[in-house]
mmCIF file of N, CA and C in Angstrom:
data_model
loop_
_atom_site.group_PDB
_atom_site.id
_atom_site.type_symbol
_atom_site.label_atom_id
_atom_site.label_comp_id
_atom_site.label_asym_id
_atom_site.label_seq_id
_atom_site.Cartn_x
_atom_site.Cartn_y
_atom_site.Cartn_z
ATOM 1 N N UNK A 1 -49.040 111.956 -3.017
ATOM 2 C CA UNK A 1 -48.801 113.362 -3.309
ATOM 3 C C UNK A 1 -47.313 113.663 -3.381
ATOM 4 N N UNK A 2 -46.646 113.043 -2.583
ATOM 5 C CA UNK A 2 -45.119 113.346 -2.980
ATOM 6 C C UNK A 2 -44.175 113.122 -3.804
ATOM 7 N N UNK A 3 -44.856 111.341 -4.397
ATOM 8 C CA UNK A 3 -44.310 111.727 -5.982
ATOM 9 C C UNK A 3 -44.968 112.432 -6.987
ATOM 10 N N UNK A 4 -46.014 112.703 -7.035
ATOM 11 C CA UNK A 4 -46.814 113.728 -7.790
ATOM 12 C C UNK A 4 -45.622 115.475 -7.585
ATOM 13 N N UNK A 5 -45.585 115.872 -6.701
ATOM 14 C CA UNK A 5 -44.863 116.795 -6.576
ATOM 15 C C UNK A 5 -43.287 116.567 -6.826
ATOM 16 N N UNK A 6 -43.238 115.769 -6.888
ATOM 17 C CA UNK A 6 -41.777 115.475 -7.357
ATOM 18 C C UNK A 6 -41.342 115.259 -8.677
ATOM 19 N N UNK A 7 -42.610 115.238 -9.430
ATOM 20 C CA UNK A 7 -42.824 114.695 -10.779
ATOM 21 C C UNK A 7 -41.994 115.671 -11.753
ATOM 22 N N UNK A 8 -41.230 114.902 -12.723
ATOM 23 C CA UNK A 8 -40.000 115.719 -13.453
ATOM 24 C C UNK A 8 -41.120 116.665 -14.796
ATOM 25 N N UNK A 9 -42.573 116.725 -14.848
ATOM 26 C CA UNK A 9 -43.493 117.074 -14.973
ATOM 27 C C UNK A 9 -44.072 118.156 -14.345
ATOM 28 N N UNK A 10 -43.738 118.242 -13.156
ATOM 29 C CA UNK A 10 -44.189 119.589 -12.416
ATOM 30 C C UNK A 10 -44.503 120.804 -12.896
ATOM 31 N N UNK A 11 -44.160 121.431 -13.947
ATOM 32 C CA UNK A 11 -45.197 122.753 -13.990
ATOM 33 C C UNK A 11 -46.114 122.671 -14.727
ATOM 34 N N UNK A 12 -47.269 121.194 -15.063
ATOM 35 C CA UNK A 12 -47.868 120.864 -16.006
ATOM 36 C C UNK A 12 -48.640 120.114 -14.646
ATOM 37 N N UNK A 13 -49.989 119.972 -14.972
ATOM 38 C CA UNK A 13 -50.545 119.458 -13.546
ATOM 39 C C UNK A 13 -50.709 117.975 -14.237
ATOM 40 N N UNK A 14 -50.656 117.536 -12.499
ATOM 41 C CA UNK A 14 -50.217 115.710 -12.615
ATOM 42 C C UNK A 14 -51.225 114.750 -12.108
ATOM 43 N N UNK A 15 -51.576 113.874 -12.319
ATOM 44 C CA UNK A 15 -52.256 113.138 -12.039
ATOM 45 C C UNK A 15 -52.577 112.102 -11.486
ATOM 46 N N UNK A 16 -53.118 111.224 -10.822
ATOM 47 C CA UNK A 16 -52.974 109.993 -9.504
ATOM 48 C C UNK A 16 -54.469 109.463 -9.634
ATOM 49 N N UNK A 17 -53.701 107.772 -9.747
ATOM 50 C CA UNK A 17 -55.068 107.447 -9.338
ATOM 51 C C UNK A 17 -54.707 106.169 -8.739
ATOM 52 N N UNK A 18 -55.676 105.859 -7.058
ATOM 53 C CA UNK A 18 -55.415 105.519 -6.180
ATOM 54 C C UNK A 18 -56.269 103.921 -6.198
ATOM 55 N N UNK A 19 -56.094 103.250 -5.429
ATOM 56 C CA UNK A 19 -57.020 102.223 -5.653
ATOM 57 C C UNK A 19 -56.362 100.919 -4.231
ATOM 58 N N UNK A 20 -57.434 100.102 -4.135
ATOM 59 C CA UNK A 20 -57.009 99.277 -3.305
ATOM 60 C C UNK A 20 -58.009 97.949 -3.843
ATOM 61 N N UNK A 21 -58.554 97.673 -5.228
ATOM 62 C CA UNK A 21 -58.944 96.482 -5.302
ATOM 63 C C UNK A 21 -60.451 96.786 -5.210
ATOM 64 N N UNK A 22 -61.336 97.672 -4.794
ATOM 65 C CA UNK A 22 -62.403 97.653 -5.299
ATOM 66 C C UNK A 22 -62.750 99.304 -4.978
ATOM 67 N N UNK A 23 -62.011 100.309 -4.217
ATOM 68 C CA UNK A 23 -62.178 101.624 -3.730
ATOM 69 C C UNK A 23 -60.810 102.420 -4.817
ATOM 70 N N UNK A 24 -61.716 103.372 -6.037
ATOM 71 C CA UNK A 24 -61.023 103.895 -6.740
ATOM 72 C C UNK A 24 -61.012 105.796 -6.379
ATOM 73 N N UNK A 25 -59.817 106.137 -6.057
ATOM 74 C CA UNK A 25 -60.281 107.778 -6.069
ATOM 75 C C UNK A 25 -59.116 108.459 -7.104
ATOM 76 N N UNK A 26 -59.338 109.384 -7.808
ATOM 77 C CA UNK A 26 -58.237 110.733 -8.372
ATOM 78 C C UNK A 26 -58.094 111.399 -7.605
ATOM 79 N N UNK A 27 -56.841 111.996 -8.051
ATOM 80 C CA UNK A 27 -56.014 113.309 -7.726
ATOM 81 C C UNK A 27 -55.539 113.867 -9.143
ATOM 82 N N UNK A 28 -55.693 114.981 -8.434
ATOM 83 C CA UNK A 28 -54.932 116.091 -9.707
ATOM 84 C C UNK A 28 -54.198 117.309 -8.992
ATOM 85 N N UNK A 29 -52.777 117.300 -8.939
ATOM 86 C CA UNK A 29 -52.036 118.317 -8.422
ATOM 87 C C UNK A 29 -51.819 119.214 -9.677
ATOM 88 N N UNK A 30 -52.158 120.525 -8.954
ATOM 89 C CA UNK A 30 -52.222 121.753 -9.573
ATOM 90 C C UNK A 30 -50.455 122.578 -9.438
ATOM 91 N N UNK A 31 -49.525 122.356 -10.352
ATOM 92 C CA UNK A 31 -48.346 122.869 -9.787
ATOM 93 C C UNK A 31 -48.516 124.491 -10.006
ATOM 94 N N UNK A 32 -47.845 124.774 -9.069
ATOM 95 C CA UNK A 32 -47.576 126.386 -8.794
ATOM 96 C C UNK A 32 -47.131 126.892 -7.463
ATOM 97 N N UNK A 33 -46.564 127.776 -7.015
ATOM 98 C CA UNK A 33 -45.687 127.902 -5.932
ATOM 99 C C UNK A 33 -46.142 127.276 -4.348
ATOM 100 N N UNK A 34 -47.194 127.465 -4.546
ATOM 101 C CA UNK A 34 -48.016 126.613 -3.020
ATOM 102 C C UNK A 34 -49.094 125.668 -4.068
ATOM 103 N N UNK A 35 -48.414 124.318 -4.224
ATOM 104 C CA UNK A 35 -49.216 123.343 -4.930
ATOM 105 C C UNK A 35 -50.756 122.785 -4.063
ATOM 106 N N UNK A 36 -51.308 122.597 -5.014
ATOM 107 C CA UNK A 36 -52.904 122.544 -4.508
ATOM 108 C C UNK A 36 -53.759 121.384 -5.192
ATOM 109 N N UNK A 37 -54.119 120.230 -4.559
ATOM 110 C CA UNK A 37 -54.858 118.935 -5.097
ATOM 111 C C UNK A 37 -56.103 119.150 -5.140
ATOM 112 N N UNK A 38 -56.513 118.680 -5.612
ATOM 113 C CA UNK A 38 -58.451 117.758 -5.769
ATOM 114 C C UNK A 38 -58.696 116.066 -5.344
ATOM 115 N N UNK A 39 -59.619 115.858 -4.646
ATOM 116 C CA UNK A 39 -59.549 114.424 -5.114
ATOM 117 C C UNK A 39 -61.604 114.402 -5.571
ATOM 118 N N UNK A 40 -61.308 113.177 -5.920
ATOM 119 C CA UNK A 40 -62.544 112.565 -6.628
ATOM 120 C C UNK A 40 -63.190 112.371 -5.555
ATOM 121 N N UNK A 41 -64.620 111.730 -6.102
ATOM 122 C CA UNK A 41 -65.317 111.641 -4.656
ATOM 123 C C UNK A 41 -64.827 109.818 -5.000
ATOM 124 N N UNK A 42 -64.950 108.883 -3.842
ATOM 125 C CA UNK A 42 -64.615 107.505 -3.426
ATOM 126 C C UNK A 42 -65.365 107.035 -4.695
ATOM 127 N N UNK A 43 -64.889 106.194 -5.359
ATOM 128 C CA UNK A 43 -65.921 105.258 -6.600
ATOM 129 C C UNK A 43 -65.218 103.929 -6.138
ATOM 130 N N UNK A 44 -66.314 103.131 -6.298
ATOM 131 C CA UNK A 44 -66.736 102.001 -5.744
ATOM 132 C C UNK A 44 -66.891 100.899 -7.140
ATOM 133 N N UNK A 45 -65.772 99.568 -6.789
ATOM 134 C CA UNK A 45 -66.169 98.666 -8.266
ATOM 135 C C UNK A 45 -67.765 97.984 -8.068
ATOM 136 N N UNK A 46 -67.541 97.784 -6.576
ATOM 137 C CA UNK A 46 -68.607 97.086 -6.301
ATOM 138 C C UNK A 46 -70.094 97.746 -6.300
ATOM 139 N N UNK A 47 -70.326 98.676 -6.339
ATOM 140 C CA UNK A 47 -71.430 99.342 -6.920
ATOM 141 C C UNK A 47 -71.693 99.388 -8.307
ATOM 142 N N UNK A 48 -72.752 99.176 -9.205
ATOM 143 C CA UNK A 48 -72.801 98.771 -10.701
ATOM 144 C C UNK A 48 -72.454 99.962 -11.468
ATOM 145 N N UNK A 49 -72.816 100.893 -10.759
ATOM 146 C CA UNK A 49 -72.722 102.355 -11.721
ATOM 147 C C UNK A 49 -71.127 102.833 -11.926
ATOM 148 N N UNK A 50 -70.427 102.530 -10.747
ATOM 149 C CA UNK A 50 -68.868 103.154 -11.026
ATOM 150 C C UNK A 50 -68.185 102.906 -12.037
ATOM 151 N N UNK A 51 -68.291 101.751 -11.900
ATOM 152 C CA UNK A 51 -67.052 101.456 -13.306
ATOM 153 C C UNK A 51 -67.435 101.870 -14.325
ATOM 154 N N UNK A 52 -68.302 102.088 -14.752
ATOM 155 C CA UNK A 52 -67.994 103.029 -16.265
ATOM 156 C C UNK A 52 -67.586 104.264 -16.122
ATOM 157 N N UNK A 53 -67.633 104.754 -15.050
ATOM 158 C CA UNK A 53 -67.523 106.409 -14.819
ATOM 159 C C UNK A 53 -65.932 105.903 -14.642
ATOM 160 N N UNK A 54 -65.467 104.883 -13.624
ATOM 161 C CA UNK A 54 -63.791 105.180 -13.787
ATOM 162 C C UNK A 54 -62.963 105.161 -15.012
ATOM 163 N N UNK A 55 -63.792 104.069 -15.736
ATOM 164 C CA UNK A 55 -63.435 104.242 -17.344
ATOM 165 C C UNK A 55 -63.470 105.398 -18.091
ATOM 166 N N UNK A 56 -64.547 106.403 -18.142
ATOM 167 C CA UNK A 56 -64.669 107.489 -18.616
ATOM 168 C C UNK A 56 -63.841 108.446 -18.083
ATOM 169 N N UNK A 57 -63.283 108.790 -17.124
ATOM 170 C CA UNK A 57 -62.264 109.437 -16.023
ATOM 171 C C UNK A 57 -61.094 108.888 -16.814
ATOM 172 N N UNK A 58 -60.370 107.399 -16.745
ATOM 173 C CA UNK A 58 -59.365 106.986 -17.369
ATOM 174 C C UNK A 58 -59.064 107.456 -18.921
ATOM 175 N N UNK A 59 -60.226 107.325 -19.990
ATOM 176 C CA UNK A 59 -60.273 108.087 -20.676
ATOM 177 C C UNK A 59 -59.501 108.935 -21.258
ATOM 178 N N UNK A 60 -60.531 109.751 -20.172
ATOM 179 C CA UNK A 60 -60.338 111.445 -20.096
ATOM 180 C C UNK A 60 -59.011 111.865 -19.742
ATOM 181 N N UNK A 61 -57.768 111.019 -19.188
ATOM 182 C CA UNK A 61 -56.853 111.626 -18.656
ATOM 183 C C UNK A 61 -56.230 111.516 -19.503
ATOM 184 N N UNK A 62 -56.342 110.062 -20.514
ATOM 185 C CA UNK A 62 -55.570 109.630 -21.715
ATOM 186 C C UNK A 62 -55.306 110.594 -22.500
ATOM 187 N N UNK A 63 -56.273 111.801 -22.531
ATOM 188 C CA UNK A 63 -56.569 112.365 -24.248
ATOM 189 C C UNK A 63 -55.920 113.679 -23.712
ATOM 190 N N UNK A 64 -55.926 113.323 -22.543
ATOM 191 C CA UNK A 64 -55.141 114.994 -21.947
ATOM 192 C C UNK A 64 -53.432 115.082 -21.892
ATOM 193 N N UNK A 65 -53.294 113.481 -21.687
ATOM 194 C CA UNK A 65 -51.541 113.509 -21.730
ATOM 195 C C UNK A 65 -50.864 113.497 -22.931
ATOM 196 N N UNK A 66 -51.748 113.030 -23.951
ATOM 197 C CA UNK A 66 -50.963 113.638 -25.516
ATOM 198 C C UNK A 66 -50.680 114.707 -25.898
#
């Protein structure tokens, strides 16, 4: 979160995505005077269903930063 808020991007909301090798979560900081996050719920590689959803999420962030 603190480089997210630090982001030379800041009044445009920013995005994070966290991971440790098989535990994937988002963030999305909302900038505005008292900044305010979301996170994803925990997605899991090792469960069969996640990974396409992190793909679809990855995606989705792609088509938003153009």
């Amino acid at each position: 979160l603190t480089y997210m808020i630090n982001s030379p991007n800041s009044p445009k909301s920013t995005y994070g995505f966290v991971l440790n090798g098989s535990n994937f979560r988002f963030i999305k900081l909302l900038a505005a005077n008292l900044p305010q996050y979301a996170l994803s719920d925990e997605l899991l590689i090792d469960r069969g269903n996640d990974f396409p959803q992190v793909l679809c999420i990855l995606k989705r962030i792609a088509t938003l930063m153009v």
